[in-house]
Amino acid sequence: MSAASQESSSKPGRIMAGEMAEQPAVLRRILDEGAPRIREIAEQVAARSPRFVLLTARGTSDNAALYAKYLVEILLGKPCGLTSMSTTTAYEAKPDLNDCLVITVSQSGGSPDLVASTKAAREAGALTLAVTNNSGSPLAQVSEFHIDVLAGPEEALPATKTYTAELLSLYLFVEGMRGGSGVEAAKPLPDLARSVLDRQSEVKALAGRYRFAERMVLTSRGYGYPTAKEAALKLMETSYIPALSYSGADLLHGPLAMVDNVSPVIAVVTDGKGGEALQPVLDRLRDRGADLVVIGSEDAVARASAGFALPTGLPEELQPILEIIPLQMLAYEVTIARGQDPDAPRALAKVTETR
């Protein structure tokens, strides 16, 4: 191996950068290869007419599950909740889950609490669906249905390509549940994702604002809220900066008091009803002199201190798949600027075995 190759192979963040760069190809693979199977599963589940939906997940996948909660409630009109796994794994509660669809989302499909919770749900009468990046995982085996998100092996500890793969797979599943496919609306995503990734220099310049930050606040509403939560998680697990995420509505109920003219705030302004609902929050943040950075449309960015303008034209429910990409890049660039390695955050393991 040449000296240049050795340096490249040991470069901090090499794995995370490579996996972020794979996202356009992963999204295209899902649309070309995964979509027919996802629709087939969605049709079988819809034929069983579940009355309500529960979502089970941890970590990054929990944010994907929150995105799915918005999809289910808005597009399907079904009541939907996020489960508390300890009620079954620790307290041994036995809820009646007849007529319930339980969707468990997990990159690895290996965490014992996810497996145990899903097995208990099936025994309690639920229809179970696992969404994972590992078709041979214990979670896939205990679930009645399984969707493989087709992201390929993910080695960096911060999940990037599996997150966007989960979002697209969940979107296609919900579209299939209501009799569509979702493929046509999602077709532009691979090319748009590539166009965002090609603007790394813009993100690198933005990262300079946060190199010495002691804390950060992220906010959004609607479909953008899971993006804010996932971005906060990425920043914390890679750069170790305390990053607090709030729904814009919740931010006004107290946490706004901690925001001042030296507090960095990142707002995810989705182009649609969620972004409209966030406008009063943005006005309050500007009134407080916050260092406001916006991820969203050109108009929304123009009214902030700085930001990253996203491509337009996608339905609001698909925008989170693009919104998170510059924020993944931001977490990467901030971490590198702070002299740390985003591939291997301290004290973390790729598969977290909680019970």
Short mmCIF file of C-alpha atoms in Angstrom, two decimals:
data_model
loop_
_atom_site.label_atom_id
_atom_site.label_comp_id
_atom_site.label_asym_id
_atom_site.label_seq_id
_atom_site.Cartn_x
_atom_site.Cartn_y
_atom_site.Cartn_z
CA MET A 1 0.00 0.00 0.00
CA SER A 2 1.33 3.44 -0.92
CA ALA A 3 1.89 6.16 1.67
CA ALA A 4 -1.05 8.09 0.17
CA SER A 5 -3.31 5.04 0.45
CA GLN A 6 -2.29 4.43 4.05
CA GLU A 7 -3.03 8.04 4.92
CA SER A 8 -6.43 7.84 3.21
CA SER A 9 -7.37 4.59 4.97
CA SER A 10 -6.58 6.03 8.41
CA LYS A 11 -8.08 9.48 7.84
CA PRO A 12 -10.59 10.41 10.59
CA GLY A 13 -14.16 10.24 9.32
CA ARG A 14 -13.25 8.27 6.20
CA ILE A 15 -15.92 5.61 6.78
CA MET A 16 -18.72 8.03 7.70
CA ALA A 17 -17.91 10.22 4.67
CA GLY A 18 -17.99 7.19 2.40
CA GLU A 19 -21.33 6.00 3.75
CA MET A 20 -22.90 9.45 3.45
CA ALA A 21 -21.76 9.48 -0.18
CA GLU A 22 -23.52 6.14 -0.81
CA GLN A 23 -26.97 7.58 -0.06
CA PRO A 24 -28.00 8.42 -3.64
CA ALA A 25 -27.18 4.87 -4.72
CA VAL A 26 -29.05 3.40 -1.75
CA LEU A 27 -32.15 5.49 -2.46
CA ARG A 28 -32.06 4.43 -6.12
CA ARG A 29 -31.70 0.76 -5.10
CA ILE A 30 -34.77 0.98 -2.91
CA LEU A 31 -36.80 2.57 -5.71
CA ASP A 32 -35.60 0.11 -8.37
CA GLU A 33 -35.31 -3.13 -6.40
CA GLY A 34 -37.07 -2.74 -3.05
CA ALA A 35 -40.26 -0.91 -3.99
CA PRO A 36 -42.16 -3.87 -5.51
CA ARG A 37 -41.60 -6.01 -2.41
CA ILE A 38 -42.51 -3.12 -0.09
CA ARG A 39 -45.77 -2.58 -1.98
CA GLU A 40 -46.57 -6.30 -1.83
CA ILE A 41 -46.11 -6.29 1.95
CA ALA A 42 -48.13 -3.09 2.30
CA GLU A 43 -51.03 -4.62 0.37
CA GLN A 44 -50.99 -7.75 2.56
CA VAL A 45 -50.95 -5.63 5.72
CA ALA A 46 -53.73 -3.34 4.44
CA ALA A 47 -55.88 -6.39 3.70
CA ARG A 48 -55.77 -7.23 7.41
CA SER A 49 -57.27 -3.77 8.21
CA PRO A 50 -55.29 -2.85 11.36
CA ARG A 51 -57.21 -0.30 13.40
CA PHE A 52 -54.19 1.46 14.87
CA VAL A 53 -50.39 1.42 14.64
CA LEU A 54 -47.59 1.25 17.20
CA LEU A 55 -43.95 1.99 16.37
CA THR A 56 -41.00 0.52 18.25
CA ALA A 57 -37.39 1.69 17.88
CA ARG A 58 -34.29 3.09 19.58
CA GLY A 59 -31.77 5.79 18.71
CA THR A 60 -31.59 6.88 15.07
CA SER A 61 -34.30 4.40 14.14
CA ASP A 62 -36.54 6.01 16.77
CA ASN A 63 -36.36 9.22 14.75
CA ALA A 64 -37.27 7.29 11.61
CA ALA A 65 -40.20 5.82 13.54
CA LEU A 66 -41.32 9.31 14.55
CA TYR A 67 -41.30 10.26 10.85
CA ALA A 68 -43.46 7.21 10.16
CA LYS A 69 -45.86 8.34 12.89
CA TYR A 70 -46.51 11.55 10.95
CA LEU A 71 -47.01 9.55 7.75
CA VAL A 72 -49.47 7.14 9.37
CA GLU A 73 -51.52 9.82 11.10
CA ILE A 74 -51.59 12.26 8.17
CA LEU A 75 -51.72 9.99 5.11
CA LEU A 76 -53.55 6.97 6.55
CA GLY A 77 -55.64 8.75 9.17
CA LYS A 78 -54.95 6.00 11.70
CA PRO A 79 -54.10 6.57 15.38
CA CYS A 80 -50.42 5.89 15.92
CA GLY A 81 -48.09 5.87 18.91
CA LEU A 82 -44.50 5.17 19.92
CA THR A 83 -44.17 2.24 22.31
CA SER A 84 -42.46 2.17 25.70
CA MET A 85 -40.65 -1.15 25.48
CA SER A 86 -39.98 -1.41 29.20
CA THR A 87 -43.71 -1.91 29.80
CA THR A 88 -43.31 -5.41 28.35
CA THR A 89 -39.59 -6.14 28.80
CA ALA A 90 -39.24 -4.87 32.39
CA TYR A 91 -42.79 -4.65 33.76
CA GLU A 92 -44.10 -7.68 31.84
CA ALA A 93 -47.34 -5.92 30.94
CA LYS A 94 -49.61 -7.86 28.57
CA PRO A 95 -51.59 -5.36 26.48
CA ASP A 96 -54.37 -6.45 24.12
CA LEU A 97 -52.92 -5.75 20.66
CA ASN A 98 -55.57 -7.33 18.49
CA ASP A 99 -56.22 -5.19 15.36
CA CYS A 100 -52.89 -3.42 15.94
CA LEU A 101 -49.99 -3.16 13.51
CA VAL A 102 -46.65 -3.03 15.35
CA ILE A 103 -43.77 -1.74 13.21
CA THR A 104 -40.31 -2.22 14.69
CA VAL A 105 -37.51 -0.20 13.08
CA SER A 106 -33.87 -1.17 13.63
CA GLN A 107 -30.75 -0.95 11.51
CA SER A 108 -29.22 -4.14 12.91
CA GLY A 109 -32.32 -5.95 14.09
CA GLY A 110 -30.22 -7.31 16.95
CA SER A 111 -31.11 -5.38 20.10
CA PRO A 112 -32.64 -7.77 22.66
CA ASP A 113 -35.33 -5.34 23.85
CA LEU A 114 -36.58 -4.79 20.29
CA VAL A 115 -36.71 -8.52 19.66
CA ALA A 116 -38.42 -9.27 22.97
CA SER A 117 -40.92 -6.44 22.58
CA THR A 118 -41.84 -7.51 19.05
CA LYS A 119 -42.20 -11.15 20.07
CA ALA A 120 -44.45 -10.11 22.96
CA ALA A 121 -46.54 -7.93 20.63
CA ARG A 122 -47.08 -10.84 18.25
CA GLU A 123 -48.10 -13.09 21.12
CA ALA A 124 -50.55 -10.35 22.21
CA GLY A 125 -52.32 -10.47 18.86
CA ALA A 126 -50.50 -7.78 16.91
CA LEU A 127 -49.61 -7.89 13.25
CA THR A 128 -45.83 -7.34 13.27
CA LEU A 129 -43.54 -5.76 10.69
CA ALA A 130 -39.77 -5.37 11.05
CA VAL A 131 -37.93 -2.71 9.05
CA THR A 132 -34.20 -3.48 9.17
CA ASN A 133 -30.95 -3.48 7.25
CA ASN A 134 -30.42 -7.17 8.05
CA SER A 135 -32.83 -9.73 6.64
CA GLY A 136 -31.22 -12.50 8.73
CA SER A 137 -31.53 -10.64 12.04
CA PRO A 138 -33.35 -11.98 15.11
CA LEU A 139 -35.88 -9.16 14.75
CA ALA A 140 -36.71 -10.13 11.17
CA GLN A 141 -37.13 -13.74 12.26
CA VAL A 142 -39.65 -13.02 15.05
CA SER A 143 -41.76 -10.66 12.90
CA GLU A 144 -44.52 -11.77 10.55
CA PHE A 145 -43.36 -9.38 7.83
CA HIS A 146 -39.97 -7.86 7.09
CA ILE A 147 -38.76 -4.98 4.90
CA ASP A 148 -35.06 -4.90 4.05
CA VAL A 149 -33.94 -1.28 3.56
CA LEU A 150 -31.11 -2.45 1.26
CA ALA A 151 -28.51 0.01 2.56
CA GLY A 152 -25.63 -2.47 2.53
CA PRO A 153 -23.12 -2.88 5.38
CA GLU A 154 -22.76 0.21 7.57
CA GLU A 155 -19.49 0.35 9.52
CA ALA A 156 -19.31 3.90 10.92
CA LEU A 157 -20.92 4.16 14.33
CA PRO A 158 -23.07 7.19 13.34
CA ALA A 159 -25.88 5.85 11.16
CA THR A 160 -26.35 7.85 7.96
CA LYS A 161 -27.33 5.82 4.91
CA THR A 162 -29.49 3.44 6.95
CA TYR A 163 -31.49 6.40 8.29
CA THR A 164 -32.44 7.80 4.89
CA ALA A 165 -33.05 4.24 3.68
CA GLU A 166 -35.47 3.69 6.57
CA LEU A 167 -37.29 6.94 5.78
CA LEU A 168 -37.81 6.07 2.12
CA SER A 169 -38.82 2.48 2.90
CA LEU A 170 -41.37 3.64 5.48
CA TYR A 171 -42.74 6.24 3.05
CA LEU A 172 -43.18 3.61 0.32
CA PHE A 173 -44.85 1.25 2.80
CA VAL A 174 -47.37 3.88 3.92
CA GLU A 175 -48.09 4.83 0.31
CA GLY A 176 -48.63 1.14 -0.44
CA MET A 177 -51.01 0.88 2.52
CA ARG A 178 -53.25 3.47 0.91
CA GLY A 179 -53.19 1.85 -2.50
CA GLY A 180 -50.40 3.76 -4.23
CA SER A 181 -46.73 3.12 -4.78
CA GLY A 182 -45.00 6.44 -4.00
CA VAL A 183 -42.24 5.62 -6.49
CA GLU A 184 -43.09 8.38 -8.96
CA ALA A 185 -43.04 11.12 -6.30
CA ALA A 186 -39.77 9.78 -4.88
CA LYS A 187 -37.98 9.34 -8.24
CA PRO A 188 -36.07 12.67 -8.03
CA LEU A 189 -34.55 11.79 -4.63
CA PRO A 190 -31.31 10.06 -5.72
CA ASP A 191 -30.27 12.93 -8.01
CA LEU A 192 -31.33 15.57 -5.50
CA ALA A 193 -29.40 13.80 -2.73
CA ARG A 194 -26.31 13.81 -4.95
CA SER A 195 -26.72 17.54 -5.59
CA VAL A 196 -26.79 18.19 -1.83
CA LEU A 197 -23.73 16.04 -1.17
CA ASP A 198 -21.83 17.91 -3.87
CA ARG A 199 -22.12 21.12 -1.80
CA GLN A 200 -19.78 20.02 0.97
CA SER A 201 -17.81 23.28 0.83
CA GLU A 202 -20.95 25.20 1.89
CA VAL A 203 -21.45 22.91 4.87
CA LYS A 204 -17.79 23.14 5.82
CA ALA A 205 -18.06 26.95 5.90
CA LEU A 206 -21.20 26.65 8.04
CA ALA A 207 -19.43 24.31 10.46
CA GLY A 208 -17.08 27.11 11.48
CA ARG A 209 -19.95 28.67 13.44
CA TYR A 210 -20.12 25.66 15.75
CA ARG A 211 -16.54 24.61 16.32
CA PHE A 212 -16.44 26.18 19.78
CA ALA A 213 -20.16 25.94 20.60
CA GLU A 214 -20.97 24.88 24.16
CA ARG A 215 -24.51 23.89 23.26
CA MET A 216 -26.91 23.96 20.32
CA VAL A 217 -30.67 24.05 19.90
CA LEU A 218 -32.51 22.47 16.98
CA THR A 219 -36.15 22.98 16.20
CA SER A 220 -38.80 22.24 13.60
CA ARG A 221 -42.45 21.28 13.26
CA GLY A 222 -44.39 18.59 11.44
CA TYR A 223 -42.41 16.31 9.15
CA GLY A 224 -39.25 18.30 9.92
CA TYR A 225 -39.33 17.55 13.66
CA PRO A 226 -37.80 14.03 13.33
CA THR A 227 -35.04 15.66 11.24
CA ALA A 228 -34.26 18.08 14.07
CA LYS A 229 -34.11 15.20 16.55
CA GLU A 230 -31.88 13.09 14.31
CA ALA A 231 -29.55 16.03 13.61
CA ALA A 232 -29.21 16.67 17.35
CA LEU A 233 -28.35 13.02 17.91
CA LYS A 234 -25.73 13.08 15.14
CA LEU A 235 -24.10 16.22 16.57
CA MET A 236 -23.99 14.82 20.09
CA GLU A 237 -22.65 11.38 19.23
CA THR A 238 -19.93 12.68 16.89
CA SER A 239 -18.82 16.10 18.21
CA TYR A 240 -20.01 15.66 21.85
CA ILE A 241 -21.68 19.11 21.75
CA PRO A 242 -24.88 19.06 23.85
CA ALA A 243 -27.59 19.51 21.21
CA LEU A 244 -31.18 19.95 22.36
CA SER A 245 -34.06 19.30 19.96
CA TYR A 246 -37.56 20.70 20.39
CA SER A 247 -40.75 20.93 18.46
CA GLY A 248 -41.22 24.62 17.70
CA ALA A 249 -44.42 24.54 19.75
CA ASP A 250 -42.62 23.07 22.76
CA LEU A 251 -39.74 25.53 22.39
CA LEU A 252 -42.14 28.37 23.16
CA HIS A 253 -43.33 26.61 26.33
CA GLY A 254 -40.22 27.40 28.37
CA PRO A 255 -36.99 26.38 26.62
CA LEU A 256 -37.01 29.62 24.61
CA ALA A 257 -35.76 31.34 27.79
CA MET A 258 -32.31 29.76 27.36
CA VAL A 259 -31.88 31.19 23.84
CA ASP A 260 -29.85 34.41 23.56
CA ASN A 261 -27.65 36.17 21.02
CA VAL A 262 -24.79 33.69 21.48
CA SER A 263 -26.90 30.53 21.36
CA PRO A 264 -26.71 28.76 17.98
CA VAL A 265 -30.14 27.62 16.79
CA ILE A 266 -30.70 25.41 13.75
CA ALA A 267 -34.23 25.43 12.36
CA VAL A 268 -35.43 22.85 9.86
CA VAL A 269 -38.04 24.73 7.84
CA THR A 270 -39.95 22.24 5.72
CA ASP A 271 -41.61 23.74 2.65
CA GLY A 272 -45.27 23.22 3.50
CA LYS A 273 -47.61 23.26 6.49
CA GLY A 274 -44.88 22.37 8.97
CA GLY A 275 -42.76 25.31 7.86
CA GLU A 276 -45.77 27.61 8.01
CA ALA A 277 -46.49 26.50 11.57
CA LEU A 278 -42.86 27.20 12.51
CA GLN A 279 -42.89 30.85 11.34
CA PRO A 280 -44.05 32.39 14.67
CA VAL A 281 -41.22 30.50 16.41
CA LEU A 282 -38.66 31.84 13.93
CA ASP A 283 -39.98 35.36 14.55
CA ARG A 284 -39.51 34.94 18.31
CA LEU A 285 -35.99 33.58 17.81
CA ARG A 286 -35.06 36.55 15.63
CA ASP A 287 -36.51 38.92 18.25
CA ARG A 288 -34.18 37.36 20.82
CA GLY A 289 -31.20 37.91 18.56
CA ALA A 290 -30.48 34.20 18.19
CA ASP A 291 -27.76 33.03 15.82
CA LEU A 292 -30.37 31.39 13.58
CA VAL A 293 -29.30 28.96 10.85
CA VAL A 294 -32.03 27.56 8.60
CA ILE A 295 -32.14 24.36 6.58
CA GLY A 296 -34.92 24.87 4.06
CA SER A 297 -36.03 26.91 1.08
CA GLU A 298 -34.05 29.85 -0.29
CA ASP A 299 -36.66 32.28 1.10
CA ALA A 300 -36.41 30.78 4.59
CA VAL A 301 -32.60 30.86 4.48
CA ALA A 302 -32.60 34.49 3.31
CA ARG A 303 -34.40 35.55 6.51
CA ALA A 304 -31.89 33.80 8.80
CA SER A 305 -28.33 34.53 9.90
CA ALA A 306 -27.11 31.75 7.59
CA GLY A 307 -28.30 28.46 6.22
CA PHE A 308 -28.40 25.79 3.56
CA ALA A 309 -31.01 26.08 0.80
CA LEU A 310 -32.49 22.77 -0.26
CA PRO A 311 -33.76 21.82 -3.73
CA THR A 312 -37.48 22.45 -4.17
CA GLY A 313 -40.33 20.51 -5.74
CA LEU A 314 -40.63 17.50 -3.44
CA PRO A 315 -43.86 16.78 -1.53
CA GLU A 316 -43.57 17.85 2.10
CA GLU A 317 -43.60 14.26 3.34
CA LEU A 318 -40.46 13.42 1.29
CA GLN A 319 -38.42 16.47 2.21
CA PRO A 320 -36.99 14.95 5.45
CA ILE A 321 -34.96 12.53 3.32
CA LEU A 322 -33.08 15.52 1.89
CA GLU A 323 -33.18 17.73 5.00
CA ILE A 324 -31.05 15.39 7.07
CA ILE A 325 -28.19 15.09 4.57
CA PRO A 326 -26.63 18.56 5.06
CA LEU A 327 -27.06 18.06 8.82
CA GLN A 328 -25.20 14.73 8.66
CA MET A 329 -22.47 16.58 6.77
CA LEU A 330 -22.52 19.34 9.37
CA ALA A 331 -22.02 16.86 12.22
CA TYR A 332 -19.12 15.36 10.28
CA GLU A 333 -17.46 18.73 9.55
CA VAL A 334 -17.90 20.08 13.09
CA THR A 335 -16.36 16.90 14.51
CA ILE A 336 -13.38 17.04 12.15
CA ALA A 337 -12.90 20.75 12.99
CA ARG A 338 -12.81 19.85 16.70
CA GLY A 339 -10.04 17.30 16.07
CA GLN A 340 -12.18 14.20 16.68
CA ASP A 341 -12.99 11.12 14.64
CA PRO A 342 -16.67 10.80 13.68
CA ASP A 343 -16.18 7.15 12.68
CA ALA A 344 -15.64 6.02 16.25
CA PRO A 345 -17.36 8.13 18.92
CA ARG A 346 -16.22 7.28 22.43
CA ALA A 347 -18.24 4.87 24.56
CA LEU A 348 -20.53 3.76 21.69
CA ALA A 349 -21.08 0.41 19.98
CA LYS A 350 -22.72 -0.22 16.60
CA VAL A 351 -25.31 -2.58 18.10
CA THR A 352 -26.66 -1.33 21.42
CA GLU A 353 -27.96 -4.27 23.43
CA THR A 354 -30.53 -2.79 25.80
CA ARG A 355 -33.13 -4.83 27.62
#
